């Protein structure tokens, strides 16, 4: 599904789009983190350091090194999903001097943000089914715990669930399908404990 999505976006040039995605993964991750943190902080310093830290995460390096397009895609989209979810809850920080929104404006903003979150969650579901299912559970826990503020969140997972219905039905007979990622499976050796803070794959130190 990820390759189909890249093919649509690139007008049937999925291979070139995949190369561009991997080359631009770190700058795009930093940019999305800058936008995502902006919903909770207006400090440029905080947003800058958050962007740098997010772009230099070992998980992203590991995904790029092993050619796993799903985790790379999720790493870039996750801060935008965080941004959309907080706006859907009307929990964003307002700029100084900006008046508070009216009730009608808050409702419109919440539904708009929920629609954006639904599209981003659909993209995330193409990158990793286990991660999507985890987000699905967390969203409904949040919606149940805050029924008034989170009433628009009930619809967020719907596009992704409908899109993945064939896979979910197939998983009834083969639950292992729920733990798959796009692309060919790659064999790797488990990393020792001292390397877990750096990479998820085994790396031999230079002698």
CSV table of C-alpha atoms in Angstrom, one decimal:
chain,number,residue,atom,x,y,z
A,1,UNK,CA,0.0,0.0,0.0
A,2,UNK,CA,2.9,2.4,0.8
A,3,UNK,CA,4.3,1.9,-2.7
A,4,UNK,CA,0.9,2.4,-4.3
A,5,UNK,CA,0.6,5.7,-2.3
A,6,UNK,CA,4.0,6.8,-3.5
A,7,UNK,CA,3.1,5.9,-7.0
A,8,UNK,CA,-0.1,8.0,-6.9
A,9,UNK,CA,1.8,11.0,-5.4
A,10,UNK,CA,4.7,10.7,-7.9
A,11,UNK,CA,2.5,10.0,-10.9
A,12,UNK,CA,3.7,6.3,-11.3
A,13,UNK,CA,7.3,7.0,-10.3
A,14,UNK,CA,7.3,5.1,-7.0
A,15,UNK,CA,11.0,4.1,-7.1
A,16,UNK,CA,12.2,7.7,-7.6
A,17,UNK,CA,9.7,8.9,-4.9
A,18,UNK,CA,11.1,6.3,-2.5
A,19,UNK,CA,14.6,7.5,-3.0
A,20,UNK,CA,13.6,11.1,-2.5
A,21,UNK,CA,11.7,10.1,0.7
A,22,UNK,CA,14.7,8.4,2.2
A,23,UNK,CA,17.0,11.3,1.3
A,24,UNK,CA,14.7,13.9,2.7
A,25,UNK,CA,13.5,11.8,5.7
A,26,UNK,CA,15.6,13.6,8.3
A,27,UNK,CA,14.7,17.2,7.1
A,28,UNK,CA,11.1,16.2,6.8
A,29,UNK,CA,11.1,14.7,10.3
A,30,UNK,CA,12.6,17.9,11.7
A,31,UNK,CA,10.1,20.0,9.9
A,32,UNK,CA,7.1,18.0,11.1
A,33,UNK,CA,8.4,18.1,14.6
A,34,UNK,CA,8.8,21.9,14.4
A,35,UNK,CA,5.1,22.1,13.4
A,36,UNK,CA,4.0,19.5,15.9
A,37,UNK,CA,5.7,21.1,19.0
A,38,UNK,CA,4.3,24.4,17.9
A,39,UNK,CA,0.9,23.4,19.2
A,40,UNK,CA,2.2,23.3,22.8
A,41,UNK,CA,5.0,25.8,22.8
A,42,UNK,CA,5.6,29.1,20.9
A,43,UNK,CA,9.2,29.2,21.9
A,44,UNK,CA,11.5,28.9,18.8
A,45,UNK,CA,14.3,27.4,20.9
A,46,UNK,CA,12.0,24.7,22.2
A,47,UNK,CA,10.7,23.9,18.8
A,48,UNK,CA,14.3,23.9,17.3
A,49,UNK,CA,15.7,21.5,19.8
A,50,UNK,CA,12.6,19.2,19.5
A,51,UNK,CA,13.0,19.2,15.8
A,52,UNK,CA,16.7,18.3,16.0
A,53,UNK,CA,16.2,15.6,18.6
A,54,UNK,CA,13.3,14.0,16.6
A,55,UNK,CA,15.3,14.1,13.3
A,56,UNK,CA,18.3,12.4,15.0
A,57,UNK,CA,16.4,9.6,16.7
A,58,UNK,CA,18.2,6.2,16.4
A,59,UNK,CA,14.9,4.6,15.3
A,60,UNK,CA,14.9,6.7,12.1
A,61,UNK,CA,18.6,5.9,11.4
A,62,UNK,CA,17.9,2.2,11.8
A,63,UNK,CA,14.9,2.3,9.5
A,64,UNK,CA,16.9,4.2,6.9
A,65,UNK,CA,19.8,1.8,7.1
A,66,UNK,CA,17.6,-1.3,6.8
A,67,UNK,CA,15.4,0.2,4.0
A,68,UNK,CA,12.2,-0.1,6.0
A,69,UNK,CA,9.9,2.5,4.4
A,70,UNK,CA,7.0,2.0,6.9
A,71,UNK,CA,8.9,3.3,10.0
A,72,UNK,CA,10.4,6.1,8.0
A,73,UNK,CA,6.9,7.2,6.9
A,74,UNK,CA,5.5,7.0,10.4
A,75,UNK,CA,8.5,8.9,11.9
A,76,UNK,CA,7.7,11.8,9.6
A,77,UNK,CA,3.9,11.7,10.1
A,78,UNK,CA,3.7,11.2,13.8
A,79,UNK,CA,4.3,14.8,14.9
A,80,UNK,CA,1.7,16.0,12.5
A,81,UNK,CA,-0.7,13.5,13.9
A,82,UNK,CA,0.1,14.8,17.4
A,83,UNK,CA,-0.6,18.3,16.1
A,84,UNK,CA,-4.0,17.4,14.6
A,85,UNK,CA,-5.1,15.4,17.7
A,86,UNK,CA,-4.4,18.3,20.1
A,87,UNK,CA,-6.2,20.7,17.8
A,88,UNK,CA,-9.1,18.3,17.7
A,89,UNK,CA,-9.2,18.6,21.5
A,90,UNK,CA,-8.8,22.4,21.3
A,91,UNK,CA,-5.7,22.0,23.5
A,92,UNK,CA,-3.4,24.1,21.4
A,93,UNK,CA,-1.5,27.2,22.8
A,94,UNK,CA,-2.9,30.4,21.4
A,95,UNK,CA,-0.5,33.1,20.2
A,96,UNK,CA,-0.1,36.1,22.4
A,97,UNK,CA,-2.7,38.7,21.9
A,98,UNK,CA,-5.1,36.4,20.0
A,99,UNK,CA,-8.6,36.3,21.5
A,100,UNK,CA,-10.2,33.1,22.5
A,101,UNK,CA,-12.3,31.3,19.9
A,102,UNK,CA,-16.0,31.2,20.2
A,103,UNK,CA,-17.9,27.9,20.7
A,104,UNK,CA,-18.8,27.7,17.1
A,105,UNK,CA,-15.2,28.3,16.0
A,106,UNK,CA,-13.9,25.6,18.4
A,107,UNK,CA,-16.4,23.1,17.1
A,108,UNK,CA,-15.4,23.8,13.5
A,109,UNK,CA,-11.7,23.7,14.4
A,110,UNK,CA,-12.1,20.4,16.2
A,111,UNK,CA,-13.9,18.7,13.3
A,112,UNK,CA,-11.4,20.1,10.8
A,113,UNK,CA,-8.5,18.8,12.9
A,114,UNK,CA,-10.1,15.5,13.3
A,115,UNK,CA,-10.5,15.1,9.6
A,116,UNK,CA,-6.8,15.9,9.2
A,117,UNK,CA,-5.9,13.4,11.9
A,118,UNK,CA,-8.0,10.8,10.1
A,119,UNK,CA,-6.1,11.2,6.9
A,120,UNK,CA,-2.7,11.1,8.7
A,121,UNK,CA,-3.8,8.0,10.6
A,122,UNK,CA,-4.7,6.4,7.3
A,123,UNK,CA,-1.2,7.0,6.0
A,124,UNK,CA,0.2,5.7,9.3
A,125,UNK,CA,-1.8,2.5,8.9
A,126,UNK,CA,-0.1,1.9,5.5
A,127,UNK,CA,3.3,2.0,7.2
A,128,UNK,CA,2.7,-0.3,10.2
A,129,UNK,CA,-0.4,-2.2,11.2
A,130,UNK,CA,0.8,-2.9,14.8
A,131,UNK,CA,1.4,0.9,15.3
A,132,UNK,CA,-2.0,1.7,13.8
A,133,UNK,CA,-3.8,-0.7,16.1
A,134,UNK,CA,-1.9,0.8,19.1
A,135,UNK,CA,-3.1,4.3,18.1
A,136,UNK,CA,-6.6,2.9,17.6
A,137,UNK,CA,-6.8,1.7,21.2
A,138,UNK,CA,-5.3,4.9,22.6
A,139,UNK,CA,-7.7,7.1,20.7
A,140,UNK,CA,-10.7,5.3,21.9
A,141,UNK,CA,-9.4,5.2,25.5
A,142,UNK,CA,-9.0,9.0,25.2
A,143,UNK,CA,-12.5,9.4,23.7
A,144,UNK,CA,-14.0,7.4,26.5
A,145,UNK,CA,-12.1,9.2,29.2
A,146,UNK,CA,-13.1,12.7,27.9
A,147,UNK,CA,-16.4,12.3,26.1
A,148,UNK,CA,-17.2,16.0,25.7
A,149,UNK,CA,-13.9,17.3,24.5
A,150,UNK,CA,-13.0,14.2,22.5
A,151,UNK,CA,-16.3,13.5,20.8
A,152,UNK,CA,-14.9,14.2,17.4
A,153,UNK,CA,-12.2,11.6,17.9
A,154,UNK,CA,-14.5,8.6,17.5
A,155,UNK,CA,-14.4,9.2,13.7
A,156,UNK,CA,-10.6,9.6,13.4
A,157,UNK,CA,-9.8,5.9,12.8
A,158,UNK,CA,-12.7,5.2,10.5
A,159,UNK,CA,-11.0,5.8,7.1
A,160,UNK,CA,-8.0,3.7,8.1
A,161,UNK,CA,-10.3,0.9,9.4
A,162,UNK,CA,-12.4,0.9,6.2
A,163,UNK,CA,-9.3,0.9,4.0
A,164,UNK,CA,-7.8,-2.1,6.0
A,165,UNK,CA,-11.0,-4.1,6.3
A,166,UNK,CA,-9.8,-6.8,3.9
A,167,UNK,CA,-6.6,-7.3,5.9
A,168,UNK,CA,-8.5,-7.3,9.2
A,169,UNK,CA,-10.9,-10.0,7.9
A,170,UNK,CA,-8.0,-12.0,6.6
A,171,UNK,CA,-6.3,-11.7,10.0
A,172,UNK,CA,-9.1,-13.5,11.6
A,173,UNK,CA,-7.7,-16.7,10.2
A,174,UNK,CA,-4.1,-15.6,10.3
A,175,UNK,CA,-3.4,-13.2,13.2
A,176,UNK,CA,0.2,-12.9,12.2
A,177,UNK,CA,-0.9,-10.5,9.5
A,178,UNK,CA,-1.5,-7.9,12.2
A,179,UNK,CA,2.2,-7.7,12.9
A,180,UNK,CA,3.4,-7.1,9.4
A,181,UNK,CA,5.1,-4.1,7.8
A,182,UNK,CA,5.3,-3.2,4.1
A,183,UNK,CA,8.3,-4.5,2.1
A,184,UNK,CA,10.2,-7.7,2.0
A,185,UNK,CA,11.2,-9.1,5.4
A,186,UNK,CA,14.8,-8.5,6.3
A,187,UNK,CA,16.8,-10.8,8.6
A,188,UNK,CA,18.9,-9.2,11.3
A,189,UNK,CA,20.7,-10.2,14.5
A,190,UNK,CA,19.4,-8.9,17.8
A,191,UNK,CA,21.6,-6.1,19.1
A,192,UNK,CA,23.4,-6.4,22.4
A,193,UNK,CA,22.2,-4.3,25.3
A,194,UNK,CA,24.9,-1.6,25.0
A,195,UNK,CA,23.8,-0.9,21.4
A,196,UNK,CA,20.1,-0.5,22.1
A,197,UNK,CA,20.5,3.2,22.8
A,198,UNK,CA,21.9,3.7,19.3
A,199,UNK,CA,20.5,1.2,16.8
A,200,UNK,CA,18.0,-1.6,16.8
A,201,UNK,CA,20.1,-3.7,14.5
A,202,UNK,CA,23.4,-5.3,15.4
A,203,UNK,CA,26.5,-3.2,14.5
A,204,UNK,CA,30.0,-4.5,14.8
A,205,UNK,CA,32.4,-1.9,16.2
A,206,UNK,CA,35.4,-1.0,14.1
A,207,UNK,CA,38.6,-2.7,15.2
